[in-house]
Amino acid sequence: MPRYSQALLTIFIFAVGLFPALVFAGTGNSEKQLDLTQHGVGYAAIVIFILAYLLVMAEEFTHLRKSKPVILAAGIIWGMIGYLYVQHDIPQVAEAAFRHNLLEFSELFLFLLAAMTYVNAMDERNIFQALRSWLVSKGFGYRKLFWLTGTMAFFLSPIIDNLTTALVMCAVVLAVGKDNRRFVSLASINIVVAANAGGAFSPFGDITTLMVWQKGIVEFSTFFALFIPSAVNYLVPAAIMHFAVPDHSPAASDDIIRMRRGAVTIMVLFALTIATAVSFHSFLRLPPMLGMMTGLAYLKFFGYYLKQTHQPAPDHDTNDQGVVGDIVPIERKGREPFDIFNRLARAEWDTLLFFYGVVLSVGGLGFIGYLSLLSESMYTNLGPTFSNIMVGMLSAIIDNIPVMFAVLSMNPDMSPGQWLLVTLTAGVGGSMLSIGSAAGVALMGQARGMYTFFGHLKWTPVIALGYIASIGVHMWINARYF
C-alpha cells in the first residue's frame, strides 16, 4: 500500500472534485449559502476527508475499524462549517443542510438494519451452514465448484447482499479446497466478481443500487434491465479463469447440517418484507425503509412465537434413531431460544456507522461548495457516458458508496439508460481490485494468505475485459432507455 500512496492521493484529489454540491431546495436560505471554496475551512475539510479515507483503505493493515476515521471527519467538517455560519449569523442554513444529510442517512440506516437482522436470523437458523454442508458433501470437482459457487453468488447477492453472499460462498471454497491455494485464490476472485455483478441488477444487492432506488430515480422493475450486462460482467472473466482452475476433485465430507426450526418461515417472511418495501415505494410513494421496518415487525412476532415454543436440545447430538452420528441436530447452535434483539445486536454496526461518516462527510464537502466545480465539467463537457464509466473505475480505488452518493447529490440531467449505466459501473467497478469492494476486503480476511491483493491484481485485466463488455452490452440491449 505505501508505494501507491502518492498515486492514491492524486486520485483522491481528483475524485473529491467529482463530489457535487447538495441542492438546498426547500430551506428558503439557498441564497445565503457561503462559498468556502477559497477559504481555509474548505481546504482543511478536503485534507481531513482524504486522510480519513486513506485510513479506511488501510484497514487491512492497521486493523482500525473503517467507521472511526470517517465519523471523526464528519464531526470536524460540520463543526468547522457550523462555526463559520454562526460567525455570519446564519446558523439555520448550516443546520438545515445537516438535517437534510441526516435524513438521507437515516433512511439508509433503517433499511439496512432490517435487512441485516433478517440475514443474521437466517444465519442463526443454520440456513447458510446447511447450504455449505450440502455443497461440500457432494464431492464436486474443483472446476465444478468454481462455477457452482460463482453462479450461486451471482443469484444470491441480489437477495441477501453481495457481502454476505461472498462470505457464505468463500466458506464453501475454504471447506473443500483449503489444501489447494490456487483453487481458493481463483474461486475467491470469481466469487467477488460474481457477487458484485449480481448485486448490480437488484436494489437489495448493493448499497449503490439501493440508494438509486430510494431516490426514486429508477423504478424497481427497471433495474432488471441490467441482468444480462451483469451476467456478462461475471461470465467473461469466469470463462477465462476456468482454464486455470485445477482439474481434479477434493475429498468429500459426510457431515450434514440441518436447518433449525422456523428457518423456512423466516425465508418466506424475508420475501414478504421485500414485497412490502417494494409495494410501499411503488404504490404508496412512501420510502422503502418504511416497508422494511414493517417487515422487521413480521420477524419480531415470529421470533416471539419461536421463543415461546422453544424446547431445549438433548444433551447429546443424535440422529433420527437416537444414535450419536454424523448428522448434526436442528438445535446445533446451542440451547438458547431465538432472541430477535440478539439478531439486531449482531448487525454490521461498523458498516452502518461507516455509512453515517461517509454520507455526512461528503454532504459537508458538497455544502462547502468545492464539489460542484468539476462535476459540471464531467457531465457537461465530457458527457455522461464517459463520466459514468469513470465512476466505476474510481469505485475500484475509493469506494462506490461516496462516489454514488456524490452523483445522486448532484442529480445530473441524465436519461434512465445513463442512470442504469452508473448503477452498473459503480456496482461492478470495485471488482477490478480486491480492495475495491466490501466483498473483496472481507474475503482477504477470511481466506488470509490464499486470496491476496496481488493475486487478485494478476487477473485485473481479465476482470476489466468483463467490465468493458458489460458496458457495451448494456448500451446495446438497453438502447431504448437512452
PDB file of C-alpha atoms in Angstrom, residues 164-308:
ATOM      1  CA  THR A 164     -22.995 -11.856   2.971  1.00  0.00           C
ATOM      2  CA  THR A 165     -23.129 -13.905  -0.221  1.00  0.00           C
ATOM      3  CA  ALA A 166     -19.377 -13.677  -0.724  1.00  0.00           C
ATOM      4  CA  LEU A 167     -18.686 -14.784   2.857  1.00  0.00           C
ATOM      5  CA  VAL A 168     -21.006 -17.803   2.567  1.00  0.00           C
ATOM      6  CA  MET A 169     -19.550 -18.954  -0.743  1.00  0.00           C
ATOM      7  CA  CYS A 170     -15.983 -18.413   0.437  1.00  0.00           C
ATOM      8  CA  ALA A 171     -16.712 -20.639   3.434  1.00  0.00           C
ATOM      9  CA  VAL A 172     -17.637 -23.396   0.966  1.00  0.00           C
ATOM     10  CA  VAL A 173     -14.436 -22.843  -1.006  1.00  0.00           C
ATOM     11  CA  LEU A 174     -12.290 -22.982   2.134  1.00  0.00           C
ATOM     12  CA  ALA A 175     -14.077 -26.101   3.395  1.00  0.00           C
ATOM     13  CA  VAL A 176     -13.344 -28.109   0.252  1.00  0.00           C
ATOM     14  CA  GLY A 177     -10.156 -26.503  -1.078  1.00  0.00           C
ATOM     15  CA  LYS A 178      -8.148 -25.472   1.960  1.00  0.00           C
ATOM     16  CA  ASP A 179      -5.241 -27.631   0.773  1.00  0.00           C
ATOM     17  CA  ASN A 180      -5.203 -26.105  -2.718  1.00  0.00           C
ATOM     18  CA  ARG A 181      -4.059 -22.476  -2.597  1.00  0.00           C
ATOM     19  CA  ARG A 182      -4.536 -21.923  -6.338  1.00  0.00           C
ATOM     20  CA  PHE A 183      -8.162 -23.063  -6.276  1.00  0.00           C
ATOM     21  CA  VAL A 184      -9.002 -20.905  -3.252  1.00  0.00           C
ATOM     22  CA  SER A 185      -7.444 -17.839  -4.872  1.00  0.00           C
ATOM     23  CA  LEU A 186      -9.226 -18.250  -8.209  1.00  0.00           C
ATOM     24  CA  ALA A 187     -12.548 -19.222  -6.649  1.00  0.00           C
ATOM     25  CA  SER A 188     -12.395 -16.213  -4.297  1.00  0.00           C
ATOM     26  CA  ILE A 189     -11.764 -13.828  -7.197  1.00  0.00           C
ATOM     27  CA  ASN A 190     -14.657 -15.432  -9.058  1.00  0.00           C
ATOM     28  CA  ILE A 191     -16.948 -15.059  -6.034  1.00  0.00           C
ATOM     29  CA  VAL A 192     -16.082 -11.357  -5.608  1.00  0.00           C
ATOM     30  CA  VAL A 193     -16.793 -10.638  -9.278  1.00  0.00           C
ATOM     31  CA  ALA A 194     -20.000 -12.696  -9.263  1.00  0.00           C
ATOM     32  CA  ALA A 195     -21.349 -11.205  -6.021  1.00  0.00           C
ATOM     33  CA  ASN A 196     -20.707  -7.638  -7.165  1.00  0.00           C
ATOM     34  CA  ALA A 197     -22.209  -8.325 -10.599  1.00  0.00           C
ATOM     35  CA  GLY A 198     -25.285  -9.981  -9.122  1.00  0.00           C
ATOM     36  CA  GLY A 199     -25.828  -7.099  -6.731  1.00  0.00           C
ATOM     37  CA  ALA A 200     -25.870  -4.571  -9.576  1.00  0.00           C
ATOM     38  CA  PHE A 201     -29.242  -5.566 -11.030  1.00  0.00           C
ATOM     39  CA  SER A 202     -31.230  -5.559  -7.780  1.00  0.00           C
ATOM     40  CA  PRO A 203     -31.985  -2.743  -5.324  1.00  0.00           C
ATOM     41  CA  PHE A 204     -31.253  -5.191  -2.496  1.00  0.00           C
ATOM     42  CA  GLY A 205     -27.938  -6.432  -3.839  1.00  0.00           C
ATOM     43  CA  ASP A 206     -25.704  -3.426  -3.247  1.00  0.00           C
ATOM     44  CA  ILE A 207     -25.765  -0.134  -1.362  1.00  0.00           C
ATOM     45  CA  THR A 208     -25.377   1.849  -4.592  1.00  0.00           C
ATOM     46  CA  THR A 209     -28.436   0.299  -6.244  1.00  0.00           C
ATOM     47  CA  LEU A 210     -30.366   0.760  -3.009  1.00  0.00           C
ATOM     48  CA  MET A 211     -29.510   4.467  -2.942  1.00  0.00           C
ATOM     49  CA  VAL A 212     -30.607   4.947  -6.555  1.00  0.00           C
ATOM     50  CA  TRP A 213     -33.893   3.141  -5.894  1.00  0.00           C
ATOM     51  CA  GLN A 214     -34.619   5.022  -2.664  1.00  0.00           C
ATOM     52  CA  LYS A 215     -34.106   8.293  -4.518  1.00  0.00           C
ATOM     53  CA  GLY A 216     -36.901   7.261  -6.900  1.00  0.00           C
ATOM     54  CA  ILE A 217     -34.718   7.808  -9.965  1.00  0.00           C
ATOM     55  CA  VAL A 218     -35.084   4.260 -11.309  1.00  0.00           C
ATOM     56  CA  GLU A 219     -38.171   2.094 -10.774  1.00  0.00           C
ATOM     57  CA  PHE A 220     -37.771  -1.286  -9.079  1.00  0.00           C
ATOM     58  CA  SER A 221     -38.531  -3.356 -12.185  1.00  0.00           C
ATOM     59  CA  THR A 222     -36.230  -1.263 -14.383  1.00  0.00           C
ATOM     60  CA  PHE A 223     -33.139  -2.462 -12.515  1.00  0.00           C
ATOM     61  CA  PHE A 224     -33.620  -5.916 -14.011  1.00  0.00           C
ATOM     62  CA  ALA A 225     -32.682  -4.488 -17.406  1.00  0.00           C
ATOM     63  CA  LEU A 226     -29.130  -4.805 -16.039  1.00  0.00           C
ATOM     64  CA  PHE A 227     -29.409  -8.580 -15.615  1.00  0.00           C
ATOM     65  CA  ILE A 228     -27.739  -9.510 -18.915  1.00  0.00           C
ATOM     66  CA  PRO A 229     -24.965  -6.876 -18.668  1.00  0.00           C
ATOM     67  CA  SER A 230     -24.292  -8.031 -15.092  1.00  0.00           C
ATOM     68  CA  ALA A 231     -24.198 -11.662 -16.235  1.00  0.00           C
ATOM     69  CA  VAL A 232     -21.685 -10.718 -18.950  1.00  0.00           C
ATOM     70  CA  ASN A 233     -19.574  -8.926 -16.349  1.00  0.00           C
ATOM     71  CA  TYR A 234     -19.386 -12.180 -14.370  1.00  0.00           C
ATOM     72  CA  LEU A 235     -19.179 -14.726 -17.198  1.00  0.00           C
ATOM     73  CA  VAL A 236     -16.389 -13.165 -19.282  1.00  0.00           C
ATOM     74  CA  PRO A 237     -13.650 -13.344 -16.608  1.00  0.00           C
ATOM     75  CA  ALA A 238     -15.039 -16.615 -15.207  1.00  0.00           C
ATOM     76  CA  ALA A 239     -14.792 -18.292 -18.609  1.00  0.00           C
ATOM     77  CA  ILE A 240     -11.155 -17.238 -18.938  1.00  0.00           C
ATOM     78  CA  MET A 241     -10.190 -18.166 -15.364  1.00  0.00           C
ATOM     79  CA  HIS A 242     -11.868 -21.579 -15.781  1.00  0.00           C
ATOM     80  CA  PHE A 243      -8.835 -22.946 -17.596  1.00  0.00           C
ATOM     81  CA  ALA A 244      -6.517 -22.001 -14.723  1.00  0.00           C
ATOM     82  CA  VAL A 245      -8.593 -23.887 -12.115  1.00  0.00           C
ATOM     83  CA  PRO A 246      -7.134 -27.300 -11.128  1.00  0.00           C
ATOM     84  CA  ASP A 247      -8.937 -30.129 -12.926  1.00  0.00           C
ATOM     85  CA  HIS A 248      -9.325 -32.650 -10.106  1.00  0.00           C
ATOM     86  CA  SER A 249     -11.600 -33.335  -7.141  1.00  0.00           C
ATOM     87  CA  PRO A 250     -11.130 -32.824  -3.382  1.00  0.00           C
ATOM     88  CA  ALA A 251     -12.225 -35.352  -0.785  1.00  0.00           C
ATOM     89  CA  ALA A 252     -15.940 -35.248   0.065  1.00  0.00           C
ATOM     90  CA  SER A 253     -17.302 -34.774   3.581  1.00  0.00           C
ATOM     91  CA  ASP A 254     -20.067 -36.792   5.254  1.00  0.00           C
ATOM     92  CA  ASP A 255     -21.107 -34.094   7.737  1.00  0.00           C
ATOM     93  CA  ILE A 256     -24.676 -32.856   7.368  1.00  0.00           C
ATOM     94  CA  ILE A 257     -26.018 -29.708   8.969  1.00  0.00           C
ATOM     95  CA  ARG A 258     -29.763 -29.262   9.176  1.00  0.00           C
ATOM     96  CA  MET A 259     -31.664 -26.000   9.264  1.00  0.00           C
ATOM     97  CA  ARG A 260     -33.179 -25.120  12.608  1.00  0.00           C
ATOM     98  CA  ARG A 261     -36.879 -24.857  13.357  1.00  0.00           C
ATOM     99  CA  GLY A 262     -38.523 -21.899  11.647  1.00  0.00           C
ATOM    100  CA  ALA A 263     -35.796 -21.412   9.015  1.00  0.00           C
ATOM    101  CA  VAL A 264     -38.129 -21.778   6.044  1.00  0.00           C
ATOM    102  CA  THR A 265     -40.689 -19.442   7.618  1.00  0.00           C
ATOM    103  CA  ILE A 266     -38.025 -16.758   8.113  1.00  0.00           C
ATOM    104  CA  MET A 267     -37.057 -17.033   4.441  1.00  0.00           C
ATOM    105  CA  VAL A 268     -40.711 -16.599   3.474  1.00  0.00           C
ATOM    106  CA  LEU A 269     -41.058 -13.608   5.818  1.00  0.00           C
ATOM    107  CA  PHE A 270     -37.964 -12.045   4.250  1.00  0.00           C
ATOM    108  CA  ALA A 271     -39.546 -12.395   0.815  1.00  0.00           C
ATOM    109  CA  LEU A 272     -42.730 -10.797   2.165  1.00  0.00           C
ATOM    110  CA  THR A 273     -40.675  -7.985   3.663  1.00  0.00           C
ATOM    111  CA  ILE A 274     -39.065  -7.254   0.306  1.00  0.00           C
ATOM    112  CA  ALA A 275     -42.516  -7.287  -1.303  1.00  0.00           C
ATOM    113  CA  THR A 276     -43.762  -4.862   1.362  1.00  0.00           C
ATOM    114  CA  ALA A 277     -40.869  -2.471   0.765  1.00  0.00           C
ATOM    115  CA  VAL A 278     -41.425  -2.554  -2.997  1.00  0.00           C
ATOM    116  CA  SER A 279     -45.169  -2.019  -2.583  1.00  0.00           C
ATOM    117  CA  PHE A 280     -44.765   0.921  -0.200  1.00  0.00           C
ATOM    118  CA  HIS A 281     -42.417   2.597  -2.664  1.00  0.00           C
ATOM    119  CA  SER A 282     -44.194   1.728  -5.924  1.00  0.00           C
ATOM    120  CA  PHE A 283     -47.852   2.093  -4.958  1.00  0.00           C
ATOM    121  CA  LEU A 284     -47.906   4.361  -1.901  1.00  0.00           C
ATOM    122  CA  ARG A 285     -44.897   6.537  -2.839  1.00  0.00           C
ATOM    123  CA  LEU A 286     -43.510   6.096   0.660  1.00  0.00           C
ATOM    124  CA  PRO A 287     -39.830   5.417   1.435  1.00  0.00           C
ATOM    125  CA  PRO A 288     -38.849   1.728   1.039  1.00  0.00           C
ATOM    126  CA  MET A 289     -37.399   1.954   4.537  1.00  0.00           C
ATOM    127  CA  LEU A 290     -40.936   2.060   5.932  1.00  0.00           C
ATOM    128  CA  GLY A 291     -41.750  -1.228   4.226  1.00  0.00           C
ATOM    129  CA  MET A 292     -38.556  -2.844   5.525  1.00  0.00           C
ATOM    130  CA  MET A 293     -39.233  -1.758   9.095  1.00  0.00           C
ATOM    131  CA  THR A 294     -42.793  -3.081   8.785  1.00  0.00           C
ATOM    132  CA  GLY A 295     -41.313  -6.360   7.599  1.00  0.00           C
ATOM    133  CA  LEU A 296     -38.997  -6.367  10.603  1.00  0.00           C
ATOM    134  CA  ALA A 297     -42.164  -6.487  12.720  1.00  0.00           C
ATOM    135  CA  TYR A 298     -43.098  -9.734  10.926  1.00  0.00           C
ATOM    136  CA  LEU A 299     -39.827 -11.243  12.145  1.00  0.00           C
ATOM    137  CA  LYS A 300     -40.310  -9.861  15.640  1.00  0.00           C
ATOM    138  CA  PHE A 301     -43.711 -11.532  16.017  1.00  0.00           C
ATOM    139  CA  PHE A 302     -42.418 -14.830  14.604  1.00  0.00           C
ATOM    140  CA  GLY A 303     -39.407 -14.567  16.901  1.00  0.00           C
ATOM    141  CA  TYR A 304     -41.815 -14.239  19.820  1.00  0.00           C
ATOM    142  CA  TYR A 305     -43.531 -17.462  18.697  1.00  0.00           C
ATOM    143  CA  LEU A 306     -40.183 -19.293  18.408  1.00  0.00           C
ATOM    144  CA  LYS A 307     -39.175 -18.140  21.865  1.00  0.00           C
ATOM    145  CA  GLN A 308     -42.446 -19.150  23.492  1.00  0.00           C
TER     146      GLN A 308
END
